[in-house]
Amino acid sequence: MKFICDRSILSKEIGIAQEIISSKNAISILSNVYLEASNNTLLIKATDIKVNFETRLPVTVLEEGSTTVFCDKFMGILNSIPEGEIEFEQTENKIVIKPSFKKIKFQLKSITADKFPEFPAAGTAESFNIPIKDLKDMITQTVFAVSDDETRYFMNGVFFERQENDLVMVATDGRRLAFIKKQITSPVPDFNGIIIPPKILNLVVKRAGDEGMATIRVTEKNIFITFGAYQLSSVLIEGQFPNYRRVIPESQSHSFTINRQEMLDALKRVSILVEQKSRRVYLNVNPGMLSVVSEESEIGGAKEDIPCQYAGDEVSIALNYRYIEEPFKVMNEESVSIFFTEPNRAITIKPVPEKDFFHIVMPMQHD
């Protein structure tokens, strides 16, 4: 195998491969990236067994062939070389890498391509399209709320289902819930709700542009997401996702509205003195004023007042500050409303004006 290609184009793709490959692996074929050169195209594949990635890019192929090399060192080599063309040549059990204008040459041991695992196929699963921008929105509004408690593995992913004319994503860790729905613009086959691991979703957000469509296929065990030149697939999480509809309050009689950025800034400052184990802050709401207060501790305390629109009685709600900060960070509206019934019942965070998503947070006990 021998090919020539542009360093910066290749290093971007090898960077994605490196994100996929599990750093926990002992050095083995799974630490390697698969390269196959033919028809002036380079096929690149990487996997951690659960998440699979492949893409193609144009290169000048001088001799067809395929191999696999240790991805981490390959990435290091590419990052060390200035811009320009690089020549790759596979001989026996190594690959030789030469920048066109430098007097250096690198040799990397390789493992033959036939040892690389086969990727699952989507088979006859019907595909459907969703605007990439919508898909990224859906992921951004939910993926941070996934549980990392491995004993409740069915909450370790984002639930995705079709609901009549909408596609819905939901994530929860039992203390909070993130919900978003997007109207279906093109036909979507009926599929049972699935639980998608965050790794593939984070890759989509990081690597997809905002233009064009993503194509999704769902099989019993896997999800396949294609956009641009990228094909990603992931094993689904098995298990029964909790009945999230039960958690969504039907009506909440009170609400106050604040500036999103002012709230984020206040949380950032007050959280300096928040007890890091409980992360508890108090939102003390009065007509016209919201006080964000940390618990008094041996170290000290903090309190910041920000203006709010509110016309009810004084209320104090105790919350994990990260559970407010994270939804506020992924929203981009100027104003946000917080709906509540009483201090110990769930609050709902919604943008102003209301949109297709909301966040629910369970309060903490007052100390």
Coordinates of C-alpha atoms in Angstrom, one line a residue:
M1 CA 0.0 0.0 0.0
K2 CA 1.3 3.5 -0.8
F3 CA -0.5 6.8 -0.9
I4 CA 0.1 10.6 -0.6
C5 CA -2.3 12.9 1.2
D6 CA -2.6 16.3 2.9
R7 CA -1.5 16.2 6.5
S8 CA -4.2 18.5 8.0
I9 CA -7.1 16.7 6.3
L10 CA -5.8 13.3 7.5
S11 CA -5.1 14.5 11.0
K12 CA -8.6 15.7 11.5
E13 CA -10.0 12.3 10.7
I14 CA -7.4 10.4 12.7
G15 CA -8.3 12.7 15.6
I16 CA -11.9 11.4 15.5
A17 CA -10.7 7.8 15.3
Q18 CA -8.6 8.5 18.4
E19 CA -11.7 9.8 20.3
I20 CA -13.5 6.6 19.5
I21 CA -10.7 4.2 20.5
S22 CA -10.9 3.3 24.2
S23 CA -7.9 4.4 26.1
K24 CA -8.6 1.6 28.6
N25 CA -7.6 -1.0 26.0
A26 CA -4.4 -2.8 26.4
I27 CA -2.4 -2.3 23.2
S28 CA -4.2 -4.6 20.7
I29 CA -6.0 -4.4 17.4
L30 CA -8.6 -2.1 19.1
S31 CA -5.9 0.5 19.7
N32 CA -5.3 0.6 16.0
V33 CA -6.9 2.6 13.2
Y34 CA -7.8 0.7 10.0
L35 CA -6.5 2.3 6.7
E36 CA -7.5 1.0 3.3
A37 CA -6.3 2.8 0.1
S38 CA -8.0 2.1 -3.2
N39 CA -9.6 4.2 -6.1
N40 CA -7.8 7.3 -4.9
T41 CA -9.8 7.0 -1.7
L42 CA -8.6 6.3 1.9
L43 CA -11.1 4.4 4.0
I44 CA -10.5 5.0 7.8
K45 CA -12.2 2.9 10.5
A46 CA -12.0 2.8 14.3
T47 CA -13.9 1.0 17.0
D48 CA -14.1 0.4 20.7
I49 CA -16.3 -2.6 19.9
K50 CA -19.4 -0.7 21.0
V51 CA -19.0 2.5 18.9
N52 CA -17.8 2.2 15.3
F53 CA -16.6 5.0 13.0
E54 CA -15.8 5.1 9.3
T55 CA -15.1 7.8 6.8
R56 CA -13.5 8.2 3.4
L57 CA -11.3 10.9 2.0
P58 CA -9.6 11.6 -1.3
V59 CA -5.9 10.7 -1.5
T60 CA -3.5 9.9 -4.3
V61 CA -3.2 6.1 -4.3
L62 CA 0.1 4.8 -5.8
E63 CA -0.4 1.2 -4.6
E64 CA -3.7 -0.2 -3.2
G65 CA -3.8 -2.1 0.0
S66 CA -4.9 -2.0 3.7
T67 CA -3.4 -2.2 7.2
T68 CA -3.9 -1.1 10.8
V69 CA -1.6 1.1 12.9
F70 CA -1.4 2.2 16.5
C71 CA -3.7 5.2 16.4
D72 CA -2.3 7.2 19.4
K73 CA 1.3 7.3 17.9
F74 CA 0.0 7.9 14.4
M75 CA -1.9 10.9 15.7
G76 CA 1.3 12.1 17.5
I77 CA 3.3 11.8 14.3
L78 CA 0.7 13.8 12.2
N79 CA 0.6 16.5 14.9
S80 CA 4.4 16.9 14.8
I81 CA 4.6 17.4 11.1
P82 CA 4.1 20.9 9.5
E83 CA 1.4 21.4 6.9
G84 CA 1.9 19.8 3.5
E85 CA 1.8 16.5 1.7
I86 CA 2.8 13.2 3.4
E87 CA 3.7 9.9 1.8
F88 CA 2.7 6.6 3.5
E89 CA 4.1 3.3 2.4
Q90 CA 3.2 -0.1 3.9
T91 CA 6.0 -2.7 3.7
E92 CA 5.7 -6.1 5.5
N93 CA 4.7 -5.3 9.1
K94 CA 5.4 -1.6 9.2
I95 CA 4.2 1.6 7.7
V96 CA 6.7 4.3 6.7
I97 CA 5.6 8.0 7.0
K98 CA 7.6 10.7 5.1
P99 CA 6.7 14.4 4.9
S100 CA 7.5 15.6 1.4
F101 CA 9.9 18.3 2.4
K102 CA 11.5 17.1 5.6
K103 CA 14.5 14.8 6.1
I104 CA 12.6 12.7 8.7
K105 CA 11.0 9.4 8.3
F106 CA 8.8 7.6 10.8
Q107 CA 8.2 3.9 11.0
L108 CA 5.2 2.5 12.8
K109 CA 4.6 -1.2 13.4
S110 CA 1.4 -2.4 11.8
I111 CA -1.1 -5.3 12.3
T112 CA -2.7 -6.8 9.3
A113 CA -6.1 -5.5 8.3
D114 CA -7.8 -9.0 8.4
K115 CA -7.4 -9.0 12.2
F116 CA -9.6 -5.8 12.5
P117 CA -13.2 -6.6 13.8
E118 CA -16.2 -6.6 11.4
F119 CA -18.7 -3.7 11.8
P120 CA -22.4 -4.5 12.3
A121 CA -24.6 -3.9 9.3
A122 CA -27.9 -2.1 9.3
G123 CA -29.4 -4.8 7.1
T124 CA -32.9 -4.1 6.0
A125 CA -33.6 -1.4 8.6
E126 CA -35.5 1.5 7.2
S127 CA -33.7 4.8 7.3
F128 CA -35.1 8.2 8.1
N129 CA -33.6 11.7 7.8
I130 CA -33.5 14.5 10.3
P131 CA -31.9 18.0 9.8
I132 CA -28.5 17.8 11.4
K133 CA -29.1 21.1 13.2
D134 CA -32.3 19.5 14.9
L135 CA -30.4 16.4 15.8
K136 CA -27.6 18.4 17.4
D137 CA -30.1 20.5 19.3
M138 CA -31.8 17.4 20.6
I139 CA -28.6 15.9 21.8
T140 CA -27.3 19.2 23.4
Q141 CA -30.5 19.7 25.4
T142 CA -30.4 16.2 26.9
V143 CA -27.1 14.4 26.9
F144 CA -25.6 16.2 30.0
A145 CA -28.5 14.8 32.2
V146 CA -27.6 11.2 31.6
S147 CA -26.9 9.2 34.8
D148 CA -23.4 7.8 35.4
D149 CA -24.6 5.3 38.0
E150 CA -23.7 2.0 36.4
T151 CA -26.1 0.1 38.6
R152 CA -28.9 1.9 36.8
Y153 CA -27.5 1.2 33.4
F154 CA -30.8 1.9 31.6
M155 CA -30.4 5.6 32.6
N156 CA -26.8 5.7 31.2
G157 CA -28.1 6.8 27.8
V158 CA -30.5 9.2 26.1
F159 CA -34.0 7.7 25.4
F160 CA -35.1 8.3 21.7
E161 CA -38.6 7.6 20.4
R162 CA -41.1 8.6 17.9
Q163 CA -44.3 10.1 19.3
E164 CA -46.9 10.6 16.7
N165 CA -45.5 13.5 14.6
D166 CA -42.5 14.2 16.8
L167 CA -39.2 12.7 17.5
V168 CA -38.4 12.9 21.3
M169 CA -35.2 12.7 23.3
V170 CA -35.2 12.4 27.1
A171 CA -32.4 11.9 29.6
T172 CA -32.7 11.5 33.4
D173 CA -30.5 10.5 36.3
G174 CA -33.4 10.2 38.8
R175 CA -32.9 13.7 40.2
R176 CA -33.5 15.7 37.0
L177 CA -34.9 15.2 33.6
A178 CA -34.2 16.9 30.2
F179 CA -36.9 16.6 27.4
I180 CA -37.0 17.9 23.8
K181 CA -39.1 17.1 20.8
K182 CA -38.8 18.0 17.2
Q183 CA -41.5 17.9 14.6
I184 CA -41.0 15.2 11.9
T185 CA -40.5 16.8 8.5
S186 CA -39.9 13.6 6.5
P187 CA -41.4 10.1 6.9
V188 CA -40.1 8.1 10.0
P189 CA -40.8 4.4 10.3
D190 CA -42.2 3.3 13.6
F191 CA -39.5 2.0 15.9
N192 CA -39.6 1.0 19.6
G193 CA -38.0 3.6 21.9
I194 CA -34.2 3.1 22.2
I195 CA -31.5 4.1 24.7
I196 CA -28.5 5.6 23.0
P197 CA -25.1 5.7 24.8
P198 CA -23.7 9.3 25.1
K199 CA -20.4 8.6 23.3
I200 CA -21.9 8.4 19.8
L201 CA -24.2 11.4 20.5
N202 CA -21.3 13.6 21.7
L203 CA -19.4 12.7 18.5
V204 CA -22.3 13.9 16.4
V205 CA -22.4 17.2 18.3
K206 CA -18.7 17.7 18.0
R207 CA -18.2 16.7 14.4
A208 CA -21.3 17.5 12.4
G209 CA -21.8 20.8 10.8
D210 CA -25.1 22.7 10.9
E211 CA -26.1 22.1 7.3
G212 CA -27.7 19.2 5.6
M213 CA -29.4 16.0 6.9
A214 CA -28.4 13.1 9.1
T215 CA -29.6 9.6 8.2
I216 CA -30.6 7.3 11.0
R217 CA -31.3 3.6 11.0
V218 CA -32.4 1.7 14.1
T219 CA -32.1 -2.1 14.5
E220 CA -32.8 -4.3 17.5
K221 CA -29.3 -3.9 18.9
N222 CA -27.7 -0.9 17.1
I223 CA -28.2 2.7 15.9
F224 CA -26.5 3.9 12.7
I225 CA -26.0 7.6 12.1
T226 CA -24.6 8.9 8.8
F227 CA -23.8 12.5 7.9
G228 CA -21.4 14.0 5.4
A229 CA -18.7 11.5 4.8
Y230 CA -19.1 9.9 8.3
Q231 CA -20.8 6.7 9.2
L232 CA -21.2 6.1 13.0
S233 CA -22.8 3.2 14.7
S234 CA -23.3 2.2 18.3
V235 CA -24.6 -0.7 20.3
L236 CA -27.8 0.4 22.1
I237 CA -28.3 0.1 25.9
E238 CA -30.7 -2.7 26.8
G239 CA -33.3 -2.3 29.5
Q240 CA -36.5 -0.4 30.3
F241 CA -36.2 3.4 30.4
P242 CA -38.2 4.8 33.2
N243 CA -41.7 6.2 32.5
Y244 CA -40.6 9.8 32.2
R245 CA -44.2 11.1 31.5
R246 CA -45.1 10.4 35.2
V247 CA -42.4 12.9 36.2
I248 CA -43.6 15.8 34.1
P249 CA -45.8 18.1 36.2
E250 CA -49.2 18.7 34.6
S251 CA -49.5 22.3 35.9
Q252 CA -47.5 24.5 38.1
S253 CA -49.1 27.6 39.6
H254 CA -46.1 29.8 40.2
S255 CA -43.2 31.0 38.1
F256 CA -40.5 33.6 38.0
T257 CA -38.4 34.9 35.1
I258 CA -34.7 35.8 35.1
N259 CA -32.0 36.8 32.7
R260 CA -30.1 33.6 31.8
Q261 CA -26.6 35.0 31.7
E262 CA -27.1 36.9 35.0
M263 CA -28.2 33.6 36.7
L264 CA -25.2 31.8 35.2
D265 CA -22.8 34.5 36.5
A266 CA -24.4 34.5 39.9
L267 CA -24.2 30.7 40.2
K268 CA -20.5 30.7 39.1
R269 CA -19.6 33.2 41.8
V270 CA -21.8 31.8 44.6
S271 CA -20.7 28.2 43.9
I272 CA -17.1 29.1 44.9
L273 CA -18.4 28.9 48.5
V274 CA -20.8 26.0 48.0
E275 CA -20.2 22.8 50.0
Q276 CA -18.8 20.6 47.2
K277 CA -20.4 17.4 48.5
S278 CA -24.0 18.5 48.5
R279 CA -23.6 21.4 46.0
R280 CA -26.7 22.9 47.6
V281 CA -27.7 26.5 46.8
Y282 CA -30.9 28.3 47.9
L283 CA -33.0 30.3 45.5
N284 CA -34.8 32.8 47.6
V285 CA -37.5 34.4 45.5
N286 CA -39.2 37.7 46.4
P287 CA -41.3 40.0 44.2
G288 CA -38.7 41.6 41.9
M289 CA -35.7 39.9 43.4
L290 CA -34.0 36.5 43.4
S291 CA -31.2 35.8 45.9
V292 CA -28.8 33.0 45.1
V293 CA -27.4 31.9 48.4
S294 CA -24.8 29.3 49.4
E295 CA -25.1 27.4 52.7
E296 CA -23.1 28.9 55.5
S297 CA -20.1 26.7 56.1
E298 CA -16.9 26.8 58.1
I299 CA -15.3 28.5 55.1
G300 CA -17.9 31.2 54.7
G301 CA -20.9 31.9 52.5
A302 CA -22.0 33.9 49.5
K303 CA -25.2 35.6 48.4
E304 CA -26.0 37.4 45.1
D305 CA -29.2 39.3 44.2
I306 CA -30.5 39.4 40.7
P307 CA -33.6 41.0 39.4
C308 CA -36.5 38.7 38.6
Q309 CA -40.1 39.0 37.4
Y310 CA -42.3 37.5 40.2
A311 CA -45.5 38.5 41.9
G312 CA -46.1 35.8 44.6
D313 CA -45.2 35.1 48.2
E314 CA -41.6 34.7 49.4
V315 CA -40.3 31.2 48.6
S316 CA -37.0 29.4 49.2
I317 CA -36.0 26.4 47.0
A318 CA -32.9 24.3 47.7
L319 CA -31.2 22.9 44.6
N320 CA -28.0 21.3 43.5
Y321 CA -26.4 24.2 41.7
R322 CA -25.1 22.1 38.9
Y323 CA -28.6 21.0 38.1
I324 CA -29.5 24.6 37.3
E325 CA -26.2 25.6 35.8
E326 CA -26.1 22.8 33.2
P327 CA -29.5 23.4 31.6
F328 CA -28.8 27.2 31.6
K329 CA -25.5 26.6 29.8
V330 CA -27.1 24.6 26.9
M331 CA -29.9 27.1 26.4
N332 CA -29.2 30.3 24.4
E333 CA -32.3 32.3 25.0
E334 CA -31.9 35.6 26.9
S335 CA -34.7 35.0 29.5
V336 CA -35.6 31.8 31.3
S337 CA -38.6 31.0 33.5
I338 CA -38.7 28.6 36.4
F339 CA -42.1 27.1 37.3
F340 CA -42.9 25.6 40.7
T341 CA -45.8 24.6 42.9
E342 CA -44.2 24.4 46.4
P343 CA -40.6 24.4 47.6
N344 CA -40.2 20.6 47.9
R345 CA -41.8 19.6 44.5
A346 CA -40.1 19.5 41.1
I347 CA -39.3 22.7 39.3
T348 CA -39.5 23.1 35.5
I349 CA -37.0 25.3 33.6
K350 CA -38.3 26.7 30.3
P351 CA -36.9 29.3 27.8
V352 CA -38.9 32.5 27.2
P353 CA -40.8 32.3 24.9
E354 CA -41.4 28.6 25.4
K355 CA -39.9 26.2 22.9
D356 CA -39.8 22.5 22.2
F357 CA -37.7 21.6 25.3
F358 CA -37.7 21.9 29.1
H359 CA -35.7 20.7 32.1
I360 CA -37.1 19.3 35.3
V361 CA -35.2 19.4 38.6
M362 CA -36.1 17.8 42.0
P363 CA -35.3 20.2 44.9
M364 CA -33.1 19.1 47.8
Q365 CA -34.1 19.0 51.4
H366 CA -33.7 22.3 53.3
D367 CA -31.0 21.9 56.0

